Structure formats: structure tokens, C-alpha cells
Short mmCIF file of C-alpha atoms in Angstrom, two decimals:
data_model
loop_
_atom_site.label_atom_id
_atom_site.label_comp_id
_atom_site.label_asym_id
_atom_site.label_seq_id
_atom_site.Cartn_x
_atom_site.Cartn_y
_atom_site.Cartn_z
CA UNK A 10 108.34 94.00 107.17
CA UNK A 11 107.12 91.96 104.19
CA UNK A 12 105.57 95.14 102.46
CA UNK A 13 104.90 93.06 98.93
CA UNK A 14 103.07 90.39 101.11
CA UNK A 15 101.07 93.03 103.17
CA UNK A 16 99.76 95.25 100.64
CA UNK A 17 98.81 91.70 98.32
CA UNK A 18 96.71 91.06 101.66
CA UNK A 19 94.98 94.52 101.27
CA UNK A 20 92.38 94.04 98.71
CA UNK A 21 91.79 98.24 97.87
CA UNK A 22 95.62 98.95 97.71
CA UNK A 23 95.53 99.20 93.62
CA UNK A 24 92.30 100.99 93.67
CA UNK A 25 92.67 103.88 95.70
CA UNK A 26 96.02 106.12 97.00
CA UNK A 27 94.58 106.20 100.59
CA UNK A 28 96.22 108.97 102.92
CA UNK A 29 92.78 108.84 105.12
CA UNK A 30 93.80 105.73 107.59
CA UNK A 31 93.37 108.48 110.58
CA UNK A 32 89.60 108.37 109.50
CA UNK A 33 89.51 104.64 108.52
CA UNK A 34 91.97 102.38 106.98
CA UNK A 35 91.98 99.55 104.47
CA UNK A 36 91.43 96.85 105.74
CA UNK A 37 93.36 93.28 105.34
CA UNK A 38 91.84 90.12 103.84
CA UNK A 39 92.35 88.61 107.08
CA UNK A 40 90.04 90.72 108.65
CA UNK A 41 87.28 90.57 106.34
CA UNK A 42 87.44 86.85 106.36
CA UNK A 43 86.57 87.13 109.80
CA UNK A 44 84.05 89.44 109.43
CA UNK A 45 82.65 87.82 106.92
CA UNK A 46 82.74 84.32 107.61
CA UNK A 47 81.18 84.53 111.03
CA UNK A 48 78.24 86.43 108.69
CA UNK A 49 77.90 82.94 106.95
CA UNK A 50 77.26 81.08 110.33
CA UNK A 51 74.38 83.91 111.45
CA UNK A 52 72.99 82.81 108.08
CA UNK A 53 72.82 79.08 108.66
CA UNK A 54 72.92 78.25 112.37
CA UNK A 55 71.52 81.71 113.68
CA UNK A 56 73.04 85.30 115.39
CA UNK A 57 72.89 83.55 118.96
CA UNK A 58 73.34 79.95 117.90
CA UNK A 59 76.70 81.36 115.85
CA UNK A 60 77.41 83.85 118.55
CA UNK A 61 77.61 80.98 121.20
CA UNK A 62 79.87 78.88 119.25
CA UNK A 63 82.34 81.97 118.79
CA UNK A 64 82.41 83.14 122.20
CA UNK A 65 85.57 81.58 123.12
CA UNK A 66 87.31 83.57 119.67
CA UNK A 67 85.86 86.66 120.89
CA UNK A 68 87.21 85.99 124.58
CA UNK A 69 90.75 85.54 122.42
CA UNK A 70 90.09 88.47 121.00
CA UNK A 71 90.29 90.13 124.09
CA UNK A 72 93.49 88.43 125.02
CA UNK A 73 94.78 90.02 121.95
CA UNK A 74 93.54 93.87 122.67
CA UNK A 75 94.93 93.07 126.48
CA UNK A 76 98.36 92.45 125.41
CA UNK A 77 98.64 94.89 122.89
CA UNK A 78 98.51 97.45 125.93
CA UNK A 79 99.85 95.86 128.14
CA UNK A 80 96.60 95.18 130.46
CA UNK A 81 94.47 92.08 131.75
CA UNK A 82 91.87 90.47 129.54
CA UNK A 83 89.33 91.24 132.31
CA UNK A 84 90.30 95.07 132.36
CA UNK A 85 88.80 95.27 128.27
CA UNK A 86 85.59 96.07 127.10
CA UNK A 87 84.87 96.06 123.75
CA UNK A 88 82.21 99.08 122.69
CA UNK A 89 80.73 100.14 119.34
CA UNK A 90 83.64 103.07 119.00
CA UNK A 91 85.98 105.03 120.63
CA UNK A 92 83.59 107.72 121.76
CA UNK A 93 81.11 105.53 123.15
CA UNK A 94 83.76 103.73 125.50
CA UNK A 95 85.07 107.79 126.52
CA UNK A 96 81.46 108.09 127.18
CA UNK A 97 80.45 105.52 129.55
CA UNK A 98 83.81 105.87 130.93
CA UNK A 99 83.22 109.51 131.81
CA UNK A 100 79.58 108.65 132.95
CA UNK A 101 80.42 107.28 135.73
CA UNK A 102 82.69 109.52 137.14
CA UNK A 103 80.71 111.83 140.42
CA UNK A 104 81.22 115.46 139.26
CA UNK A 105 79.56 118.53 141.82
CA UNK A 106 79.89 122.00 141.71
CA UNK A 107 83.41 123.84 142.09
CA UNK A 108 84.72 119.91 140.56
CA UNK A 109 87.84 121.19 138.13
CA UNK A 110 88.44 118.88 134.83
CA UNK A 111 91.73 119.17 133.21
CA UNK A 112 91.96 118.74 129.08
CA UNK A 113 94.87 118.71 127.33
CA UNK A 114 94.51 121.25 123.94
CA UNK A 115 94.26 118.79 122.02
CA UNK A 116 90.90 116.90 123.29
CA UNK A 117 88.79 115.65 120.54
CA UNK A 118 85.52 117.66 120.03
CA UNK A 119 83.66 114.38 121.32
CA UNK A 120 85.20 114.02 124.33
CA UNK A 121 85.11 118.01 124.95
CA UNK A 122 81.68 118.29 124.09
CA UNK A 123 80.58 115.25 126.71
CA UNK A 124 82.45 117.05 129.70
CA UNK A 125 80.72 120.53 128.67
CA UNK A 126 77.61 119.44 129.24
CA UNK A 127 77.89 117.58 132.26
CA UNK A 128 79.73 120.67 133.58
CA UNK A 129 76.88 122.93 132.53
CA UNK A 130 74.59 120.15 134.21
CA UNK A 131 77.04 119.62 137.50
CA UNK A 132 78.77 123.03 138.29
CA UNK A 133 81.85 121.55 137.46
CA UNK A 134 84.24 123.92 135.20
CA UNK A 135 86.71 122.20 132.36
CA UNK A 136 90.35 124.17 131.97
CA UNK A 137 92.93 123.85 129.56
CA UNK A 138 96.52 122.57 130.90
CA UNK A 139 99.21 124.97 129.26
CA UNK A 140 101.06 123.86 126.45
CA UNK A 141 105.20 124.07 126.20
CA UNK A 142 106.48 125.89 123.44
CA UNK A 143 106.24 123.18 120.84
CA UNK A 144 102.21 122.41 121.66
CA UNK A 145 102.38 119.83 123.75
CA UNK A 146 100.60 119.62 127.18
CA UNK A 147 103.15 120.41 130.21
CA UNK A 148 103.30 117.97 132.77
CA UNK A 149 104.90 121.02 135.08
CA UNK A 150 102.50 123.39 134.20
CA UNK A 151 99.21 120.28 134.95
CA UNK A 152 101.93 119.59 138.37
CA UNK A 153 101.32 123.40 139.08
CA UNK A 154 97.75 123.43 138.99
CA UNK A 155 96.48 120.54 140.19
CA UNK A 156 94.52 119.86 143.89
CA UNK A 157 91.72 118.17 146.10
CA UNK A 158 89.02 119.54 143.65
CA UNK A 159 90.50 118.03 140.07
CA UNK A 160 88.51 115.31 139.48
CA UNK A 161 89.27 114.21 136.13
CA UNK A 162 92.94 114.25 134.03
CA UNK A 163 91.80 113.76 130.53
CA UNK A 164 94.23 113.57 127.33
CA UNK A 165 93.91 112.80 123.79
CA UNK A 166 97.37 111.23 123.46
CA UNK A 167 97.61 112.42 119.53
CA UNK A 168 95.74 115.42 118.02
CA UNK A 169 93.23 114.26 115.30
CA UNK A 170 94.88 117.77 113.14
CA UNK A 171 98.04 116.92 113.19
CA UNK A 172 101.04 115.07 114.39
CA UNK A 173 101.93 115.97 117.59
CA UNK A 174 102.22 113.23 120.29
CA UNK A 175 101.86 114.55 123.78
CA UNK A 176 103.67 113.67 126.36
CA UNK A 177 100.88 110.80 128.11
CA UNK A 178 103.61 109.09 130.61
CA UNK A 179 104.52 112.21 132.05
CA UNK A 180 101.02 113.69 132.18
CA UNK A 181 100.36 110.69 133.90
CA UNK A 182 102.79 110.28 136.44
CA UNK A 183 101.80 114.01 137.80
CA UNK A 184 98.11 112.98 137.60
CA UNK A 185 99.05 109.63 140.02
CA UNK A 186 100.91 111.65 142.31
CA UNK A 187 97.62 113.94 142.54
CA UNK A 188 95.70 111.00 143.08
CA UNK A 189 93.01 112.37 140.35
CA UNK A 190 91.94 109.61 138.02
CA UNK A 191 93.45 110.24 134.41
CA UNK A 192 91.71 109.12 130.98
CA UNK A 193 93.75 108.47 127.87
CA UNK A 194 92.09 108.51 124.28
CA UNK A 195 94.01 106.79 122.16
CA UNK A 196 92.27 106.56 119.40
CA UNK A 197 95.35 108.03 116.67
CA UNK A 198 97.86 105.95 119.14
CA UNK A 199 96.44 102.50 118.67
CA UNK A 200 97.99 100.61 116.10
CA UNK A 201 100.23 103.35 114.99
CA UNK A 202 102.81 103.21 118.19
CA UNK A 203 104.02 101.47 121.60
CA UNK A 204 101.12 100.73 124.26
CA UNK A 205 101.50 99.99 127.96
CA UNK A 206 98.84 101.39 130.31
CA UNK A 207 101.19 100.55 133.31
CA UNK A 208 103.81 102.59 131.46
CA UNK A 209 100.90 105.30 131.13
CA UNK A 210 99.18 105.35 134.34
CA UNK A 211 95.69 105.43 133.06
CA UNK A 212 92.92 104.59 134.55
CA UNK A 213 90.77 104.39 131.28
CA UNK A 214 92.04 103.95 127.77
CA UNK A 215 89.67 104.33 124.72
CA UNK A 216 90.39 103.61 121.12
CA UNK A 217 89.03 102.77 118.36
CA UNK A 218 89.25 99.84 116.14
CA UNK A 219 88.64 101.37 112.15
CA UNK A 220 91.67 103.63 112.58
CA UNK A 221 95.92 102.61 112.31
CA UNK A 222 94.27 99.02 113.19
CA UNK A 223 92.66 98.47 110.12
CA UNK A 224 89.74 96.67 111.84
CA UNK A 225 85.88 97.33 110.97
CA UNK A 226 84.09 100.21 111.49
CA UNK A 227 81.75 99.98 114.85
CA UNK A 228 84.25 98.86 117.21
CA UNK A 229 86.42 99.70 119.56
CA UNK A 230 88.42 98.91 123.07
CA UNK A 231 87.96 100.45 126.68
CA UNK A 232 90.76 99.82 129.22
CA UNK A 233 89.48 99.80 132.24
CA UNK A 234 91.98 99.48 135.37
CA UNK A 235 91.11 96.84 137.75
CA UNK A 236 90.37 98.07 140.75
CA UNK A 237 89.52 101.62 139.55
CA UNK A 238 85.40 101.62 140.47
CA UNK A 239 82.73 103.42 137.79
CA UNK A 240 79.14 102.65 137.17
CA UNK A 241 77.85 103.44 133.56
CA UNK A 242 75.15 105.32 133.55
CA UNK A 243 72.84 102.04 132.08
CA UNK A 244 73.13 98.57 132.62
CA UNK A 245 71.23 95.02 130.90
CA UNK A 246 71.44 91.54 132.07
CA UNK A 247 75.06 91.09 131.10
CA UNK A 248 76.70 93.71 132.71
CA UNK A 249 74.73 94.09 135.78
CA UNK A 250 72.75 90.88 136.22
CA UNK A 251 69.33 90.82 138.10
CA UNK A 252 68.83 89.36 141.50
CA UNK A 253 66.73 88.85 144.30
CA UNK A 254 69.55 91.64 146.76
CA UNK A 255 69.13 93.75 143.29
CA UNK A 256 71.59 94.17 140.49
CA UNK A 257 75.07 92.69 140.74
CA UNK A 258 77.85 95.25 138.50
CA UNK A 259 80.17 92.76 136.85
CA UNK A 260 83.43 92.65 138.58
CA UNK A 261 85.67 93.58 135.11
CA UNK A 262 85.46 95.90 132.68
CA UNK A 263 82.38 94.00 131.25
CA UNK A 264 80.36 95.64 133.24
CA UNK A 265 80.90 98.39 130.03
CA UNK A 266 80.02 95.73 127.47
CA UNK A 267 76.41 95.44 127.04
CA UNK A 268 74.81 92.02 125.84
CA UNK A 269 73.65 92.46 122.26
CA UNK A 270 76.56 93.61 119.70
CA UNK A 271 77.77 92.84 116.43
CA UNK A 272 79.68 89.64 116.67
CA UNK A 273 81.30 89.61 113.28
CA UNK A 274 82.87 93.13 113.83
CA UNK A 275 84.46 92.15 117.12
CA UNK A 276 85.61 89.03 115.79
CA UNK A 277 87.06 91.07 112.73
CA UNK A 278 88.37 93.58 115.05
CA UNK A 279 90.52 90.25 116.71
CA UNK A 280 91.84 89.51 113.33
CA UNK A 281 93.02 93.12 112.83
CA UNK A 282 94.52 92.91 116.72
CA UNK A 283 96.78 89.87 115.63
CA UNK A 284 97.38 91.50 112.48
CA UNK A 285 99.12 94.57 113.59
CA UNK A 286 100.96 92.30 116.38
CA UNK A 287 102.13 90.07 114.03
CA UNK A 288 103.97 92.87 112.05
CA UNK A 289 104.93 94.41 115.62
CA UNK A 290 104.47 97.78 116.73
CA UNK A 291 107.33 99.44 116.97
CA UNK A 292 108.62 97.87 113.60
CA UNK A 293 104.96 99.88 112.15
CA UNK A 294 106.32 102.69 114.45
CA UNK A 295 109.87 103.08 112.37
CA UNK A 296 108.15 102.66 109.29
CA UNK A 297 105.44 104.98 109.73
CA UNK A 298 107.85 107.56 111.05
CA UNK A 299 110.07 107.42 108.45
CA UNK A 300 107.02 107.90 105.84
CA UNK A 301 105.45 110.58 107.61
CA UNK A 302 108.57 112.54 108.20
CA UNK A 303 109.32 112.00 104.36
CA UNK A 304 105.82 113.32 103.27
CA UNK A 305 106.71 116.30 105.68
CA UNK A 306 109.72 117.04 103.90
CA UNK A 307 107.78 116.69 100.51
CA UNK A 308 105.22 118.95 101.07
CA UNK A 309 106.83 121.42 102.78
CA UNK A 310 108.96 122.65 99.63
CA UNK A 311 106.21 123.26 97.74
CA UNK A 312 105.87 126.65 97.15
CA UNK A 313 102.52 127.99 98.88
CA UNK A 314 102.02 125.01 100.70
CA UNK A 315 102.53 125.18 104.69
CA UNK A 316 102.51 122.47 107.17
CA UNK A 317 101.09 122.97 110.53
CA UNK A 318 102.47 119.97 112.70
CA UNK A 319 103.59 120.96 115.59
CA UNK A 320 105.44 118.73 118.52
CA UNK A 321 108.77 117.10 119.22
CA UNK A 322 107.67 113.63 118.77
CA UNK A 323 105.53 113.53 115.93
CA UNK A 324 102.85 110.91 114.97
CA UNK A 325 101.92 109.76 111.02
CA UNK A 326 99.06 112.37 110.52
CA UNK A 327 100.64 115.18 108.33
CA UNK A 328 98.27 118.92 108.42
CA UNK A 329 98.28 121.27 106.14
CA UNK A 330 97.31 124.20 103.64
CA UNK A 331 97.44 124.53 100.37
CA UNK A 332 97.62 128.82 99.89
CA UNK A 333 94.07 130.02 97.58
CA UNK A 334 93.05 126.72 98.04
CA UNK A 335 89.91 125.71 100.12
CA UNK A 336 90.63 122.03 102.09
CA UNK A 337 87.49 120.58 100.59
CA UNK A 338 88.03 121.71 96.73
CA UNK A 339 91.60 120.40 96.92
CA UNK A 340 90.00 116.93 98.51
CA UNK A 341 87.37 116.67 95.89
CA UNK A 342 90.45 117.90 93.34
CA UNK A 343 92.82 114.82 94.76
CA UNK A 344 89.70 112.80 94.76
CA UNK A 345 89.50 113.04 91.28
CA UNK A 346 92.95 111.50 90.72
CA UNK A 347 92.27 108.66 93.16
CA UNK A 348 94.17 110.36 96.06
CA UNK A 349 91.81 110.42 99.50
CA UNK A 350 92.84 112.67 102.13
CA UNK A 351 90.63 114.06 104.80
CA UNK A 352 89.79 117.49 105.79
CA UNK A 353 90.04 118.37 109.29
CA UNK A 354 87.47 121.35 111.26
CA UNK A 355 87.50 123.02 114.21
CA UNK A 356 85.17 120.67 115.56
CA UNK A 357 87.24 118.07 115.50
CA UNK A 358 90.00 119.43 118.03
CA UNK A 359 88.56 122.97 118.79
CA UNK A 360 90.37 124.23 121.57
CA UNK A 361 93.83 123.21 119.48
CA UNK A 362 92.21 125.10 116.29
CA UNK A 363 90.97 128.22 118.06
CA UNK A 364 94.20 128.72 120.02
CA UNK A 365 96.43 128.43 116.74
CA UNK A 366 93.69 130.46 114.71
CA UNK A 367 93.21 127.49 112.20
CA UNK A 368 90.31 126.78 110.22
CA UNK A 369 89.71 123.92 107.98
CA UNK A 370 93.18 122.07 106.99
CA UNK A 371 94.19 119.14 104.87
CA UNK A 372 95.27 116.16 106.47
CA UNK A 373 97.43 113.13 104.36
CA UNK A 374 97.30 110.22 107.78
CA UNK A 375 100.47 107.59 106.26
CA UNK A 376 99.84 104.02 106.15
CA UNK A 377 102.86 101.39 106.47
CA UNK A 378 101.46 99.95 103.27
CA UNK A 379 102.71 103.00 101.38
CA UNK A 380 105.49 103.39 99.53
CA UNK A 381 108.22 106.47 98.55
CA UNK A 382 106.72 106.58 94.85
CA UNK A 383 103.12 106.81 96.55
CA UNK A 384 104.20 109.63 98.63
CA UNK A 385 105.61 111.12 95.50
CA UNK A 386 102.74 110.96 93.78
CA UNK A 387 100.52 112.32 96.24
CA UNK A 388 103.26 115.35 96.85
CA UNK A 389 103.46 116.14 92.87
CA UNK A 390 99.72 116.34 92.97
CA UNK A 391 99.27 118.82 95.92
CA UNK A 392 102.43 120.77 94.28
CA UNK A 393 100.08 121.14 90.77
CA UNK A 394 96.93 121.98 92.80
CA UNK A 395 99.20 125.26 94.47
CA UNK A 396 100.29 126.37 90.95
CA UNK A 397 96.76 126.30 89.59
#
């Protein structure tokens, strides 16, 4: 990994110590000269006019976001962001009364707030598969409780409050063998480690495109297996067009991709696609690991500081407290010194919070931009925030 050539290609690298790219990353020149440039044509030739002449980039695009997972072009949709493709995924899945959705513990708020009120709507009732003794969803415990009337396997493959991975394969080959459809979100996965939806077994895989991608903000991916039949809940003349028999549902996952969107994004989201696969995956993988495991170690010796990552495999997003500290004054306090991290709420991954009795916690997401001296510096300045 060229590091010195990467973070020259990363135009807010000097400005800012970022340890937010689980929220949003920084993103490469290469990106915004996509995003950017296709701006210029809208300006001169016109949205559609420009829009027209791109459409065989975007359709490369997709190439891209297919073979980063391992899927068919015609199995992605590109949506507006993560949630909205987990959405219209969900949507069109036939719930009725008695229905049983399984969750792992670590769903994101989003997604967990969607199937609550559809349950409250359909009669259908959402449970929690049981976690193994270092957090992470069970495939034997989901094997024990599964039958006819599960009608949805859903897992958010990494915890937005932490760095546990869960186990998604596994889940995934007990879901199959049920014969209950199984969504992945993906959204802390993407860009940060190894994709194959075949490996997987998903039938739907969501992500966004802001996040360890380091594309724009407003986009994002949905897998959608061929073969495996929804219907959003809406439709316009691209994705279902008119005729005289009545609508006709696009064959692909298009039918999830409505008509009007923001061209430039997508196009920048492309960029960021052949960015990251460029660099390769698992070489991001190593390096991220290594970082995050490093930052663990750092802030872990700091007196009054604990760190609440849990898992066997664990993921670049690094939680935790600072003791007499609240999250958001130590975020404003880092801030200050040009240090972003986020802060992370129940809402965000309640069921995870509620079950460990966690409130609001710091979160420090690694980048493979960073280096040791960065982590350093970020450690030193949580270690004088605990002695103040």
C-alpha cells in the first residue's frame, strides 16, 4: 500500500485527524473529480443531456459494485443510502400475523425501527437470536429456533458501537437450510473487509457508499439475488414501465432504482468503487486491523478509560468511555484539537446498548490513511482528557 501516495490523494488529510470514517470518510481526489466534473456537463449540456452521455460510466459503475461482492451487475441497485435500499428491500417482503422476524443484537436502529412498525401494522412479532459468550449472534442458537413461520433472517454484519463482526456466513448457511430469506446490512463491512454474497448466502445486501468507501454522501448499493422475487412498495416508469397488460416490474434489481437520481454522486460513488479495489480489500483489511487493534491497545492503558468492543473477530470501529467524562464534551474537547470522533446512542444499535446497559459511548472508526503517530496523538489526547 502506497500510504504517501494515498493520503497526497486525500485533499482533508492535513486539516483534520479524522477517526469518524464509520460516519463518513474523506474522500479521494479521484472521487470528487468525478463528482464534480460530471457537475460541469449538467451546467453546459443539461442534467438529462449529461446524464445520457454518462449512462454507460454509471452502468460501469455497477460492474464495479458487482464485483466487489461478488454478484451480477443486474443483481445491483444503486439507492440514495443504505437505509433506503433495507427499506424497499424489506417492503416487499408479505408479513401476516403469527410471521416471526429474526434480528441479530446488533441491528441498526433503522432497520429495527422499519420491522417494528410493520409488525405493529401486520401481527408479525421481531425476536432477538441469542448471542455466544463473546456477543456475537449464534448460528446454533438461530438453527434452534427457526421454522415454517420465520419469515425474515436479518443481520447487521458489524455493530455501528463497536467492533464486533458477526458471524454472517454461518448465520447464513442456517437461514438457507430454513429456507427463510436472509438480509445482510453491510453498511460498516463495505469497503472495510472481504465481500462475496455467494460466500454469504444473502438474499439482499445493503450498504452504503459515504462510509469505509470514501464515496459521496447520498448513495448507496442494494444486492439483490437474482431470482429472489420482491415488489417495492412504489414504482415510476423506469422500474416498472407502463403498458397496455399494465405495469411490467423490471426483471433485475432495477426494478429498486427509481428514474430520477443524482448522477454525479453515483458516478463519484464508481470512482470510490475502483478506488478501494485498486488498493484491494483484504490488503485495507490487514491494515485496518492492525491500526484498530493498535488504537485498542492504546486506549485501553489509560487509566479511567474502558473499551467496550466485544467479539472474536473484530472490525476498525474502536468504543469507548472516558470515566467523569460525558461522550459529547470529550467530542467537542477533541474537536477543539482537530481530532473528530463520533459519539454513538442507544438509538443507533438499541437492542445491543440496552442488553449491555450502555449509554452514550465514544467511538474512534480507523482509516487505512492513518498512521502510528496519528493514533498516538489521538491516544495522548483522550489520556489528558481522563486526567482532567
Amino acid at each position: 500500500m502506497d500510504l504517501a501516495r494515498l493520503r497526497a490523494e486525500t485533499p482533508g488529510i492535513d486539516r483534520v485527524l479524522h477517526f469518524n470514517h464509520a460516519g463518513g470518510s474523506l474522500p479521494p481526489q479521484p472521487v470528487l473529480d468525478a463528482v464534480l466534473a460530471h457537475l460541469q456537463r449538467e451546467a453546459v449540456s443539461g442534467p438529462i443531456e449529461a446524464g445520457m452521455a454518462a449512462a454507460p460510466a454509471l452502468e460501469e459503475a455497477r460492474a464495479e459494485a458487482a464485483s466487489l461482492i461478488g454478484a451480477e451487475a443486474p443483481e445491483i441497485a444503486f439507492t440514495s443510502s443504505a437505509t433506503q435500499g433495507w427499506g424497499l428491500a424489506f417492503a416487499g417482503l408479505p408479513l401476516a400475523a403469527g410471521d416471526r422476524i429474526l434480528v441479530g443484537r446488533q441491528e441498526w436502529g433503522g432497520n429495527l425501527t422499519t420491522m417494528q412498525r410493520a409488525a405493529s401494522r401486520t401481527g408479525a412479532v421481531i425476536e432477538v437470536i441469542p448471542c455466544d459468550d463473546t456477543g456475537r449472534a449464534s448460528p446454533e442458537a438461530l438453527a434452534a429456533v427457526i421454522d415454517d413461520r420465520v419469515k425474515l433472517v436479518s443481520l447487521t454484519w458489524i455493530g455501528a458501537n463497536g467492533g464486533l463482526i458477526n458471524p454472517a456466513a454461518e448465520i447464513g448457511r442456517v437461514a438457507r437450510a430454513g429456507g427463510v430469506p436472509y438480509f445482510v446490512d453491510a453498511s460498516q463491512a463495505i469497503g472495510q473487509i472481504p465481500i462475496d454474497v455467494a460466500h454469504l448466502g444473502c438474499d439482499v445486501l445493503i450498504a452504503p457508499g459515504r462510509k469505509h468507501l470514501r464515496g459521496p454522501r447520498g448513495t448507496g448499493l442494494l444486492y439483490a439475488r437474482q431470482g429472489f422475487r420482491l415488489d417495492p412498495p412504489y414504482h415510476d416508469a423506469r422500474t416498472a414501465a407502463w403498458t397496455p397488460d399494465g405495469p411490467r416490474l423490471q426483471d433485475s434489481a432495477l426494478r429498486f432504482e427509481a428514474g430520477d437520481f443524482p448522477m454525479a454522486l453515483r458516478l463519484g460513488l464508481g470512482a470510490a468503487i475502483r478506488y478501494a479495489r485498486a488498493i484491494g480489500i483484504d490488503a485495507i483489511r490487514s491494515r485496518l486491523d492492525t491500526l484498530a487493534q493498535g488504537l485498542r491497545t492504546r486506549l485501553a492503558a489509560i487509566p479511567g478509560v474502558t473499551v467496550h468492543d466485544q467479539g472474536i473477530e473484530r472490525a476498525a470501529l474502536v468504543s469507548f468511555a472516558v470515566e467523569g467524562v460525558e461522550p459529547a464534551a470529550l467530542r467537542q474537547r477533541l474537536a477543539a484539537e482537530g481530532i473528530t470522533i463520533a459519539v454513538n446512542g442507544v438509538a443507533y444499535t438499541p437492542l445491543d446498548m440496552t442488553a449491555r446497559g450502555l449509554g452514550d459511548i465514544c467511538r474512534a472508526a480507523v482509516s487505512y490513511l492513518h498512521t502510528e503517530e496519528e493514533l498516538d496523538r489521538l491516544a495522548e489526547a483522550v489520556a489528558a482528557a481522563a486526567r482532567s
